[in-house]
Short mmCIF file of C-alpha atoms in Angstrom, two decimals:
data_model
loop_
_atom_site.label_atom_id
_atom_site.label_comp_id
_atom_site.label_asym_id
_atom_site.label_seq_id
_atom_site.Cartn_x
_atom_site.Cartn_y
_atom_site.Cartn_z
CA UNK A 26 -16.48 20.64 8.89
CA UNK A 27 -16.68 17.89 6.01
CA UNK A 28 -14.30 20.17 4.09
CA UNK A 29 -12.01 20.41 6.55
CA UNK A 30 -11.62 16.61 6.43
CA UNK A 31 -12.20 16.43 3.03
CA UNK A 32 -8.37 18.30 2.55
CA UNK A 33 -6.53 15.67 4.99
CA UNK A 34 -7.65 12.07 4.22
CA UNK A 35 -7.02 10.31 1.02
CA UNK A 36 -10.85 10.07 -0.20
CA UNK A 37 -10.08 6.43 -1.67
CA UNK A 38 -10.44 4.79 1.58
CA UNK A 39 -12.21 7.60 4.01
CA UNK A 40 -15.14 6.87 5.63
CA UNK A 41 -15.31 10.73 5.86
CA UNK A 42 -16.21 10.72 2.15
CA UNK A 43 -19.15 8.17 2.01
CA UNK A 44 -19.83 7.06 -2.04
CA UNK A 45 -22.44 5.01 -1.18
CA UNK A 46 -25.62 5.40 0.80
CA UNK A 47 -24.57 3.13 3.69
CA UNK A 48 -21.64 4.96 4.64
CA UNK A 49 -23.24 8.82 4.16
CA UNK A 50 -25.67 7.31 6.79
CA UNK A 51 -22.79 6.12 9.27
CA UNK A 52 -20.62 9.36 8.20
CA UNK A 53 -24.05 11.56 9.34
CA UNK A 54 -24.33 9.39 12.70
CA UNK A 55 -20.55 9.71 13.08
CA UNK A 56 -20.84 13.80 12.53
CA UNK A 57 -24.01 14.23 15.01
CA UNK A 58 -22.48 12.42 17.43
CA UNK A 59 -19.35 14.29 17.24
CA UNK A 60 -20.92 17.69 17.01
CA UNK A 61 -23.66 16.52 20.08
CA UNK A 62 -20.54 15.80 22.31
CA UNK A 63 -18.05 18.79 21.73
CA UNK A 64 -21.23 20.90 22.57
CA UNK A 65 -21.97 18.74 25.75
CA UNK A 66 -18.09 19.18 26.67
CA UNK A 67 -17.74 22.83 25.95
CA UNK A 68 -21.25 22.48 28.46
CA UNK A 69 -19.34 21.10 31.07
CA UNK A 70 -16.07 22.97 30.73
CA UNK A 71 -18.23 26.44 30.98
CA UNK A 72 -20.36 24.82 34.26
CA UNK A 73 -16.81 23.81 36.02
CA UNK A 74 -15.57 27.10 35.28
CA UNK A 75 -18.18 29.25 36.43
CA UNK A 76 -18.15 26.93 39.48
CA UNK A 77 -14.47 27.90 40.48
CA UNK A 78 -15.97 31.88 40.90
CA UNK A 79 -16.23 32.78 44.07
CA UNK A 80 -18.84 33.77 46.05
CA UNK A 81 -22.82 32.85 44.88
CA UNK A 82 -24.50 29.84 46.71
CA UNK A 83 -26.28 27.65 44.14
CA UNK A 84 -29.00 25.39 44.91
CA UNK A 85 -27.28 21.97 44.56
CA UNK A 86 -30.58 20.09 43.91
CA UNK A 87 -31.46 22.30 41.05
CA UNK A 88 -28.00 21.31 39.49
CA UNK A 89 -27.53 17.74 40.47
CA UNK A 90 -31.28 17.10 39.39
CA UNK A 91 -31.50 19.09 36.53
CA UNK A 92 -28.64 19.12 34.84
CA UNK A 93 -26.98 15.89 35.94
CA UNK A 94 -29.83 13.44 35.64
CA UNK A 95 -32.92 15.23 33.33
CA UNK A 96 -30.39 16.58 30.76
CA UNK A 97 -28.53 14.28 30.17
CA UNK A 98 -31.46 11.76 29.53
CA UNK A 99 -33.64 14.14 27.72
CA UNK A 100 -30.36 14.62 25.34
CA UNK A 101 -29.06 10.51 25.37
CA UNK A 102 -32.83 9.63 24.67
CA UNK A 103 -32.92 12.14 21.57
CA UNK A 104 -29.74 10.72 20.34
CA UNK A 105 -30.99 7.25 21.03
CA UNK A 106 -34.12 7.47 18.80
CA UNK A 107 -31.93 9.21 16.19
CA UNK A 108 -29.41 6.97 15.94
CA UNK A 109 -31.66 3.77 15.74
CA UNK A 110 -33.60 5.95 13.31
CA UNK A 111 -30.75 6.40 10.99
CA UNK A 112 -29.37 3.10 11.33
CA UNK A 113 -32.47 1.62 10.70
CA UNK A 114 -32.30 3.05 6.68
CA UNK A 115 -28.98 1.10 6.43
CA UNK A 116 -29.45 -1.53 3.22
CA UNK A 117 -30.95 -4.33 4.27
CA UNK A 118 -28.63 -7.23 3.57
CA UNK A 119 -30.68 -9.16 0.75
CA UNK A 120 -29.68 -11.97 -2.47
CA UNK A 121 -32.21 -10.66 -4.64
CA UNK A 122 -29.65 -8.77 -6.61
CA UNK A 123 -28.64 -8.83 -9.99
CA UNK A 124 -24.94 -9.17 -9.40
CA UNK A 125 -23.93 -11.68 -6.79
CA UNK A 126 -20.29 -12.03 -5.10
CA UNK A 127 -18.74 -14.42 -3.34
CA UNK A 128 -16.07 -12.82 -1.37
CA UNK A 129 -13.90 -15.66 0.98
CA UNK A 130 -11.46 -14.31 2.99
CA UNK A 131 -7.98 -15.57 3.83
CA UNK A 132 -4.75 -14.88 5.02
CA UNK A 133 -3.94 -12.91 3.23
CA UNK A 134 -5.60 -12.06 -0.06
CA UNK A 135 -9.74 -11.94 -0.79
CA UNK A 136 -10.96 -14.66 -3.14
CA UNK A 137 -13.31 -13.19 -5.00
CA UNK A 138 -15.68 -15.23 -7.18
CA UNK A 139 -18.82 -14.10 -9.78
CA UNK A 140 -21.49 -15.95 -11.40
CA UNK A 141 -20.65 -16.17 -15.12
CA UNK A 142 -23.99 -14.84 -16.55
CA UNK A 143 -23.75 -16.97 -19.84
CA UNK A 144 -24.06 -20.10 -17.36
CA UNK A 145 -19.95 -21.31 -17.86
CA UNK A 146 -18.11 -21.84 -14.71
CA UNK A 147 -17.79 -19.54 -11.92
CA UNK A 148 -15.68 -16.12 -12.65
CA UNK A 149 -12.56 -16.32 -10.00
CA UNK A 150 -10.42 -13.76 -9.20
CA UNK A 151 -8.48 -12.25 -6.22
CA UNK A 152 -8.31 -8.84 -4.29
CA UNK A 153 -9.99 -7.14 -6.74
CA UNK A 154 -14.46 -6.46 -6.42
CA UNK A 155 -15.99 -4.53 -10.02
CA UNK A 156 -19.50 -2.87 -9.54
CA UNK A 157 -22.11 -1.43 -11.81
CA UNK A 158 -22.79 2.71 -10.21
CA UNK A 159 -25.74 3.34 -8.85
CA UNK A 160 -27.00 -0.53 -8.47
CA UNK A 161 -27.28 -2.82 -5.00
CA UNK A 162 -24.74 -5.63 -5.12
CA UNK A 163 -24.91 -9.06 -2.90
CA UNK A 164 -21.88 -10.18 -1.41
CA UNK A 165 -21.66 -13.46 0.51
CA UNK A 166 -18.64 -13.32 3.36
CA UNK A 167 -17.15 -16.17 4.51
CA UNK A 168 -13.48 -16.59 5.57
CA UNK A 169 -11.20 -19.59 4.86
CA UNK A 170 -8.89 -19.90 8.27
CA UNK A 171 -9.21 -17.12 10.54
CA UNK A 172 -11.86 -14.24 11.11
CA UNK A 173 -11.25 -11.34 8.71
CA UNK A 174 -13.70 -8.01 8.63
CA UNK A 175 -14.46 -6.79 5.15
CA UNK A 176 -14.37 -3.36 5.18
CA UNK A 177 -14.85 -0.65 2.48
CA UNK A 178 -14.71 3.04 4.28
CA UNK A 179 -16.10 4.59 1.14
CA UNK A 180 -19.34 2.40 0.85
CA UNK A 181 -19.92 0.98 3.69
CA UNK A 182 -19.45 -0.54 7.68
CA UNK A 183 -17.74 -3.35 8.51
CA UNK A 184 -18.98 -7.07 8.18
CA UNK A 185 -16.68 -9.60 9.81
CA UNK A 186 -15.69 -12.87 7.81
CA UNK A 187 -15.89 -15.89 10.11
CA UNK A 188 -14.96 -19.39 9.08
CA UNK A 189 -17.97 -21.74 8.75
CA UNK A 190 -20.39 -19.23 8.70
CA UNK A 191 -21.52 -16.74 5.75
CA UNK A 192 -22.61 -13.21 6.44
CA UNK A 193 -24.67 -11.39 3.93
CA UNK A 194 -23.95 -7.77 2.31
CA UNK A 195 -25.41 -5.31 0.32
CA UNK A 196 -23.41 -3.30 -1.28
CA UNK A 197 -23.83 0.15 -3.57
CA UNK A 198 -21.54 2.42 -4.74
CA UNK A 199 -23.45 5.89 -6.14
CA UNK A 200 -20.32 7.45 -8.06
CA UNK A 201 -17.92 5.64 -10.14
CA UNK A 202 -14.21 5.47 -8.97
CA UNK A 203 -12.17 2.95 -7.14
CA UNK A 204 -12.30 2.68 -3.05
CA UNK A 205 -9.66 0.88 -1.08
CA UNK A 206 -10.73 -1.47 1.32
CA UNK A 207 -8.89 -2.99 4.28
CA UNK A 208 -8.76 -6.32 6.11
CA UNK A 209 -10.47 -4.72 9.59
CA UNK A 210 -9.86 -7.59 12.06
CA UNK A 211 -6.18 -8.89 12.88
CA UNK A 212 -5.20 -11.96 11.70
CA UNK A 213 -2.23 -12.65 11.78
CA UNK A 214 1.66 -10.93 10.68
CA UNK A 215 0.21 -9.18 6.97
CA UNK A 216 -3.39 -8.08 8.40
CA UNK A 217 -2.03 -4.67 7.43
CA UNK A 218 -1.42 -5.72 3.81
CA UNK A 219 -4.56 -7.61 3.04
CA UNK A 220 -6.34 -4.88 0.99
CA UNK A 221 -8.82 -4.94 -1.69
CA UNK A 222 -9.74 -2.41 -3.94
CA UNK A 223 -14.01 -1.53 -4.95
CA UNK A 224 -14.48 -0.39 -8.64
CA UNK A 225 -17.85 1.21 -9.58
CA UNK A 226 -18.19 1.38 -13.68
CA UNK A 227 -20.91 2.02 -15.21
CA UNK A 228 -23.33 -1.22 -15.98
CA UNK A 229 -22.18 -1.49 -19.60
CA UNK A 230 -18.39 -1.21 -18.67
CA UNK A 231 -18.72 -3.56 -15.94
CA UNK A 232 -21.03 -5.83 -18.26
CA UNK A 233 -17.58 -5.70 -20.61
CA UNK A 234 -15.72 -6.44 -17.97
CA UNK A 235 -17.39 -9.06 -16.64
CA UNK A 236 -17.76 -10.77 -19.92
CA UNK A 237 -13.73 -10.34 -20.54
CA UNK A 238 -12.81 -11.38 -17.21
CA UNK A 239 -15.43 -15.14 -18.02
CA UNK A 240 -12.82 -15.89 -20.86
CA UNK A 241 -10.17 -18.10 -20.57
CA UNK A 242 -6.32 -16.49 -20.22
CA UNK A 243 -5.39 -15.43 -24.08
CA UNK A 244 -2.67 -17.27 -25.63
CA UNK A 245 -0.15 -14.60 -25.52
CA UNK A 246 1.25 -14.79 -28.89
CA UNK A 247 4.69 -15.95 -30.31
CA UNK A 248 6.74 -14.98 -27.15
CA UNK A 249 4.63 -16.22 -24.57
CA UNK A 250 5.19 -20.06 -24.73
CA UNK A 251 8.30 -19.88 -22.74
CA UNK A 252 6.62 -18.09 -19.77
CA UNK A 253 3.50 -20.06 -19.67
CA UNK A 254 6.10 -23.20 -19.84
CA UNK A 255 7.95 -21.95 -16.86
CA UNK A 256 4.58 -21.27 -15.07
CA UNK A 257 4.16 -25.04 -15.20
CA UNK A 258 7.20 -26.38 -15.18
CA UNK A 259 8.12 -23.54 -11.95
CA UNK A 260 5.08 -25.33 -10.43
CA UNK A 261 3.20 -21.95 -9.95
CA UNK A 262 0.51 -24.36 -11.34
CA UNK A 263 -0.05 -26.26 -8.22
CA UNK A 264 -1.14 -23.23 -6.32
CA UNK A 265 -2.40 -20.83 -8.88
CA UNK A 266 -5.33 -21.31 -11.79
CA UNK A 267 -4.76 -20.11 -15.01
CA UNK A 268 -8.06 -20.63 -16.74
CA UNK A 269 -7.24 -21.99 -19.78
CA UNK A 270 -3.64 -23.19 -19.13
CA UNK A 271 -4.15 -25.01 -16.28
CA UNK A 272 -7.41 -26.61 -16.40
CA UNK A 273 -7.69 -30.07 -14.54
CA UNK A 274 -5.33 -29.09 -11.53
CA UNK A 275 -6.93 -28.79 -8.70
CA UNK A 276 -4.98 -25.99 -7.56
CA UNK A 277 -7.32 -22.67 -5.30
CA UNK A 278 -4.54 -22.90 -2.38
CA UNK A 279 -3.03 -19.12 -4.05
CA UNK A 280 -5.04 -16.39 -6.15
CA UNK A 281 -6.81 -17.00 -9.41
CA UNK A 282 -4.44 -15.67 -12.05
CA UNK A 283 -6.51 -15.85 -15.10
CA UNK A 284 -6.32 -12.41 -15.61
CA UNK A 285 -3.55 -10.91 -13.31
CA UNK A 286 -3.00 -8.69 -15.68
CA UNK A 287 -6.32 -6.49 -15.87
CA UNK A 288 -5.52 -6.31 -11.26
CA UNK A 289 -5.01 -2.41 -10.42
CA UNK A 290 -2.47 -4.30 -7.41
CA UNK A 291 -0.33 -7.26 -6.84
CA UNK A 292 -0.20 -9.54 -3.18
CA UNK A 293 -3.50 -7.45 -1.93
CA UNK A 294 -2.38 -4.03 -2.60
CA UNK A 295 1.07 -4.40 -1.42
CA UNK A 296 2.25 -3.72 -5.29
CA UNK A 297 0.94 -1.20 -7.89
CA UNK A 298 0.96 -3.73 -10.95
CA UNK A 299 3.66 -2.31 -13.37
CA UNK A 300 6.07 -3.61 -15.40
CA UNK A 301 8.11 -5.00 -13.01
CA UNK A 302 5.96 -5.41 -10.04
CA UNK A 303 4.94 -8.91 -11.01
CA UNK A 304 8.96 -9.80 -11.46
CA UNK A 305 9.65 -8.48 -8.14
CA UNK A 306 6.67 -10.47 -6.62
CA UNK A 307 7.96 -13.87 -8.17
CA UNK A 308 11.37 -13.58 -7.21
CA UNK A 309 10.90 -12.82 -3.67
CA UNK A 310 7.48 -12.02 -2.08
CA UNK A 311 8.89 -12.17 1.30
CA UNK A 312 10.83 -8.91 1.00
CA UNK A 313 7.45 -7.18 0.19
CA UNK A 314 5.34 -9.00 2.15
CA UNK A 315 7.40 -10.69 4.93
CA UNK A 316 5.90 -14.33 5.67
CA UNK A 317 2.73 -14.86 2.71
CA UNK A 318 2.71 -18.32 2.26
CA UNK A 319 4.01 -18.19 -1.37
CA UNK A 320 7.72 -19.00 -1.76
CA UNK A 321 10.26 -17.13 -3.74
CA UNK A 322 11.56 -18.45 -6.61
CA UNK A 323 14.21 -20.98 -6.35
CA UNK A 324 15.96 -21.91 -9.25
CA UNK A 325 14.85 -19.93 -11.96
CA UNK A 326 17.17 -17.71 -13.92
CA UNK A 327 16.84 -14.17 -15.11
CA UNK A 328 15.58 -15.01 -18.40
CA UNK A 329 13.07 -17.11 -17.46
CA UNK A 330 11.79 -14.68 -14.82
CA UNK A 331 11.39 -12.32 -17.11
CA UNK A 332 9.25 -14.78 -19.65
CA UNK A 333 7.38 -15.64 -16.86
CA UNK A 334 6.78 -11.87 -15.72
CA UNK A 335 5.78 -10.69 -19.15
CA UNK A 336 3.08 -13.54 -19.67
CA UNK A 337 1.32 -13.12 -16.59
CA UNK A 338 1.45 -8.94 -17.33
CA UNK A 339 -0.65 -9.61 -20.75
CA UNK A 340 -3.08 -11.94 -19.17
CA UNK A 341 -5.55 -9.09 -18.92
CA UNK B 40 61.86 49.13 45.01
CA UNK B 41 60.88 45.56 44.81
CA UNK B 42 63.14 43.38 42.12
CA UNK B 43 62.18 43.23 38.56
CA UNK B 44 59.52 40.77 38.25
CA UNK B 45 61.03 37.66 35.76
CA UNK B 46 59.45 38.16 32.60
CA UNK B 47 55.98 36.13 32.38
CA UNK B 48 56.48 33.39 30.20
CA UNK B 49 53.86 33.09 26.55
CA UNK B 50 53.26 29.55 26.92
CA UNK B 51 52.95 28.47 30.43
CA UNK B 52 54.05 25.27 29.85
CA UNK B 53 57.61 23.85 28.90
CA UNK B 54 59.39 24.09 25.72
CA UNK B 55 59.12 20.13 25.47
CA UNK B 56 55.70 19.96 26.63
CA UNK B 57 55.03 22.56 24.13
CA UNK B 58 57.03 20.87 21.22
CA UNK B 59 54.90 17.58 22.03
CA UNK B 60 51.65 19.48 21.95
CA UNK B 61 52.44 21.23 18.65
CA UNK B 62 53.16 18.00 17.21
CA UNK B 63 50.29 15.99 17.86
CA UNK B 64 47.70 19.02 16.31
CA UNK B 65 50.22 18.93 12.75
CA UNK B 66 49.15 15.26 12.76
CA UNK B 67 45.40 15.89 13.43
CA UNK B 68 45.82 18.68 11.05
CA UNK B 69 46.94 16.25 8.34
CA UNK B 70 44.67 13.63 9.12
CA UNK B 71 41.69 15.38 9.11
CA UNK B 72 42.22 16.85 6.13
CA UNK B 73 42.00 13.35 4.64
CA UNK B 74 38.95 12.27 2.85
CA UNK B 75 38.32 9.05 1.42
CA UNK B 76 40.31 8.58 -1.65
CA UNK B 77 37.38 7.92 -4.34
CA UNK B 78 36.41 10.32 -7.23
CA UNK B 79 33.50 12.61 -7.29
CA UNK B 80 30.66 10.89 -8.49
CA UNK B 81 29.82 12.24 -11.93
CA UNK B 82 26.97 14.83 -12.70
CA UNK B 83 23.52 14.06 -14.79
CA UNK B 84 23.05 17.17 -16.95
CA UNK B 85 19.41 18.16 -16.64
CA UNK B 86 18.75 15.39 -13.58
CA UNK B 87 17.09 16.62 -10.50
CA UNK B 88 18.06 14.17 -7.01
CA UNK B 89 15.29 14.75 -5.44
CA UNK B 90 12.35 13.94 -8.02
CA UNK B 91 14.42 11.07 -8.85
CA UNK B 92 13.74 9.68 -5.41
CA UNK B 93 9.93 9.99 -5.54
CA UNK B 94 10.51 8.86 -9.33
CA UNK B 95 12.36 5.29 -7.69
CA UNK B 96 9.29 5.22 -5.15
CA UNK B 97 6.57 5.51 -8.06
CA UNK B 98 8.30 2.88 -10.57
CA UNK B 99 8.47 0.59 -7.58
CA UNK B 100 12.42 0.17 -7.73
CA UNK B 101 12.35 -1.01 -3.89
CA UNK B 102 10.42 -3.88 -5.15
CA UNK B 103 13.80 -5.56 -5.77
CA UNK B 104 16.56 -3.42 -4.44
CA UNK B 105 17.40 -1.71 -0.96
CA UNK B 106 17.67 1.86 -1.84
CA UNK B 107 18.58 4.87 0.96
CA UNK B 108 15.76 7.20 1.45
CA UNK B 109 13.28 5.53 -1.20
CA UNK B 110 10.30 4.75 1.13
CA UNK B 111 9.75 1.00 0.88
CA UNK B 112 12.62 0.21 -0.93
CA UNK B 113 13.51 -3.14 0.86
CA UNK B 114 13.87 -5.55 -1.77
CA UNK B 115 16.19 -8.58 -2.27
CA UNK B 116 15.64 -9.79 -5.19
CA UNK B 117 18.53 -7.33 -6.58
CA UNK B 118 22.01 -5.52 -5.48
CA UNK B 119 21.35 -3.09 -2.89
CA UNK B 120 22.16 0.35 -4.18
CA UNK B 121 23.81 1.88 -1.21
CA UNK B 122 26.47 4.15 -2.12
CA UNK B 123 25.66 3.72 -5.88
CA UNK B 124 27.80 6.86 -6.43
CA UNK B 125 31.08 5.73 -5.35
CA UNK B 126 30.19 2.80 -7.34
CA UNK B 127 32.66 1.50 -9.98
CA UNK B 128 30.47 -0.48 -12.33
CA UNK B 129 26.92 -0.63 -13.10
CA UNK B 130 25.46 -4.00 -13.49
CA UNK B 131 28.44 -5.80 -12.93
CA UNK B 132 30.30 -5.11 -15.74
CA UNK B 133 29.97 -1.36 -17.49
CA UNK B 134 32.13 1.53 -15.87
CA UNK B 135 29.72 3.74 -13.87
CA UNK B 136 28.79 6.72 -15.87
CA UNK B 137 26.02 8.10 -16.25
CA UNK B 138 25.14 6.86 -20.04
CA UNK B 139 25.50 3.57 -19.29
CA UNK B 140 22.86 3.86 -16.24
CA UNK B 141 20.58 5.40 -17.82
CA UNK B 142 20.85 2.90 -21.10
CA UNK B 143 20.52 -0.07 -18.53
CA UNK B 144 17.90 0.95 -16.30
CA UNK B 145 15.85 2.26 -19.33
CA UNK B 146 16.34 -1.41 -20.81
CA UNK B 147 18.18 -3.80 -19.19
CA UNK B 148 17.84 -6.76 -21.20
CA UNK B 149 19.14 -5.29 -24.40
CA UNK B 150 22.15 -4.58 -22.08
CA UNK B 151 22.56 -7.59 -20.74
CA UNK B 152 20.23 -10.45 -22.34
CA UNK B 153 20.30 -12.64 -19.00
CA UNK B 154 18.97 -10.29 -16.36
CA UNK B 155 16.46 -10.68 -14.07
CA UNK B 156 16.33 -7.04 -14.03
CA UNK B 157 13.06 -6.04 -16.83
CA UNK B 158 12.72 -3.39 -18.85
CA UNK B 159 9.90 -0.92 -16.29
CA UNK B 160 9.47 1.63 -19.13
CA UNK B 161 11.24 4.63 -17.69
CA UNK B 162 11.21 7.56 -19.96
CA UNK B 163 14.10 9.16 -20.84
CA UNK B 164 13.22 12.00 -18.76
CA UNK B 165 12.77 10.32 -15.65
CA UNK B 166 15.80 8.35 -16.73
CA UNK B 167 17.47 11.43 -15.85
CA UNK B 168 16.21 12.36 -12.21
CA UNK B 169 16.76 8.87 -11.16
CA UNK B 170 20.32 8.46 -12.48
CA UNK B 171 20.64 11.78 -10.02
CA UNK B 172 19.47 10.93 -7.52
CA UNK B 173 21.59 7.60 -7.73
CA UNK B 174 25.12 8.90 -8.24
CA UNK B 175 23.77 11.59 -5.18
CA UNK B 176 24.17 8.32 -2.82
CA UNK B 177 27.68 8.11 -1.09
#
């Protein structure tokens, strides 16, 4: 049956290919339960056929007893102690981890922020969670306007995000890849586009990673003064931080761009970042992502778009 | 013997009736034969339409510019590309053949050094397919 699903859903984001051991638990709960009530219905399809033959009396009390009250309870009860069996092996949420996450949620984009573990400032970043395989993360929910769910398919249920409160999360992947996951509770008109995508590495590449990701933004070299000039004098500075570029503006209202770069997607997975992406994105976010709160570009020309562009691609 | 029966007339109708009739179908005739006077678009040698349009959707074209048939290609940033083959220039100011496509999609600011349009580092095979597909757009 699992390889029957296996050909149809893209395994990125399928809770029908669990990575971690949270979600193999729901995806074995999920399969029980399915296979538990196609037998029950093929059950009842067979009874209410051989009830339309004509002819033999039954003895109603036998049925209505038997197998309307004592099966049905012997089966729900088996199914009951099962499922709060299995459910009861789901990670416990817990902070004695290793690797802690803050992950706030808002519309529409995840704010994701790490502890720097050489003690500098905190590690910010956007729509984009790195894991080490095979090791429990924490991850601390909390939303910024509206509720939000956090949901990976691949590694785990869903946790809501609910302003003013924060929900704890343990979190493991067991193979190394990258899992999509998907704003799970509406909020408002891009709900649908307020993804985030789970990479497992192994602990030294995420260790690398982490450590890169700590640094400021590079300097960019010879050609990159006009495009970190236009990012301040565009005023992408009062929403975004570049770390490095734009310390001591209080800025947090739009993602962390320190190292937009290094993102596998643009605007929560609405772009694939290529050359090109982040241009598009500047110019006119609306006609990707109708009504984010960022504003296309007014006034700036071609060249300078493209300046701008290329020195937010090399920030990786 | 009865009388001779008048000869049944071909056309039921009358001769001006008829003329009128005749007329109006020469006209139709000539209209529809009419197409829309532009030129054939030109050919890509070695360019295949249809892996040019899932080439557009993977380089994220649509980012910037409405394109026919290119899922998610809504953008606004840039010209929309309807009809690109009965187009007369590319970019505003070469005549549209297929070199000069390819050389400004493959590297637009060396063509023009004020574009917002950046270079997305097509190959020169892709190049190709999407330049097909393109000039395949009426």
């Amino acid at each position: 049956m699992i390889s029957i699903a296996a050909a149809a859903a893209p395994a990125s984001q399928s809770a029908l290919h669990p990575a971690g051991p949270d979600a193999a638990i729901i995806a074995q709960l999920g399969w029980v339960l399915f296979g538990g009530g196609a037998l029950v219905f093929v059950g009842v399809m067979a009874v209410c056929a051989l009830s339309l033959r004509k002819g033999r009396p039954v003895r109603p009390l036998v049925w209505i007893a038997g197998a309307g009250v004592l099966l049905p309870l012997a089966a729900l009860s088996a199914l009951l102690v099962f499922g709060v069996w299995n459910s009861a092996e789901l990670i416990r949420p817990s902070s004695q981890h290793a690797v802690k996450i803050s992950v706030v949620a808002r519309m529409w984009w995840w704010e994701v922020r790490y502890t720097d573990p050489a003690g500098g400032g905190d590690i910010v970043l956007a729509n984009e969670i790195h894991l080490p395989v095979g090791q429990p993360v924490y991850l601390g929910l909390s939303s910024g306007d509206v509720i939000h769910s956090f949901w990976v398919p691949a590694l785990a249920g869903k946790v809501d995000t609910v302003p003013g409160r924060l929900h704890g999360m343990t979190l493991q992947a067991d193979r190394a890849g990258v899992y999509r996951a998907q704003c799970a509770e509406y909020c408002g008109e891009q709900h649908a586009r307020m993804a985030l995508h789970v990479v497992a590495q192994p602990p030294d590449e995420f260790q690398a990673w982490l450590a890169a990701q700590a640094r400021p933004a590079r300097g960019g070299g010879a050609g990159a003064g006009q495009g970190r000039r236009a990012f301040i004098e565009q005023r992408c500075v009062a929403c975004h931080t570049i770390r490095g570029v734009s310390d001591g503006v209080a800025a947090g209202l739009g993602p962390d761009l320190t190292h937009v770069g290094s993102r596998l997607y643009l605007g929560a997975g609405a772009l694939r970042n290529q050359p090109g992406a982040l241009a598009a994105w500047i110019a006119d976010p609306h006609s990707v992502k109708p009504g984010v709160r960022m504003p296309a570009s007014a006034d700036m020309d071609g060249a300078t778009l493209r300046a701008l562009a290329a020195y937010l691609e090399q920030l990786k | 013997m009865p009388p001779l029966a008048r000869p049944v007339p071909i056309c039921p109708l009358r001769a001006r009736s008829c003329a009128a009739v005749l007329l109006c179908a020469g006209v139709l005739a000539v209209l529809v034969g009419c197409d829309e006077d532009r030129p054939a678009p030109p050919a890509v040698v070695g360019g295949d339409a249809a892996r040019g349009r899932l080439l557009l959707a993977q380089y994220q074209c649509g980012s910037c510019h409405q394109i026919p048939g290119v899922e998610g290609a809504r953008g606004m940033t840039g010209p929309a590309l309807d009809g690109f083959g009965g187009r007369s220039y590319v970019a505003g100011f070469m005549p549209n053949y297929p070199d000069a496509l390819m050389r400004w999609i493959v590297d637009p600011p060396a063509v023009k050094p004020g574009t917002a349009m950046p270079a997305m580092g097509v190959s020169a095979e892709d190049v190709r397919h999407m330049a097909a597909y393109l000039y395949a757009l009426k």
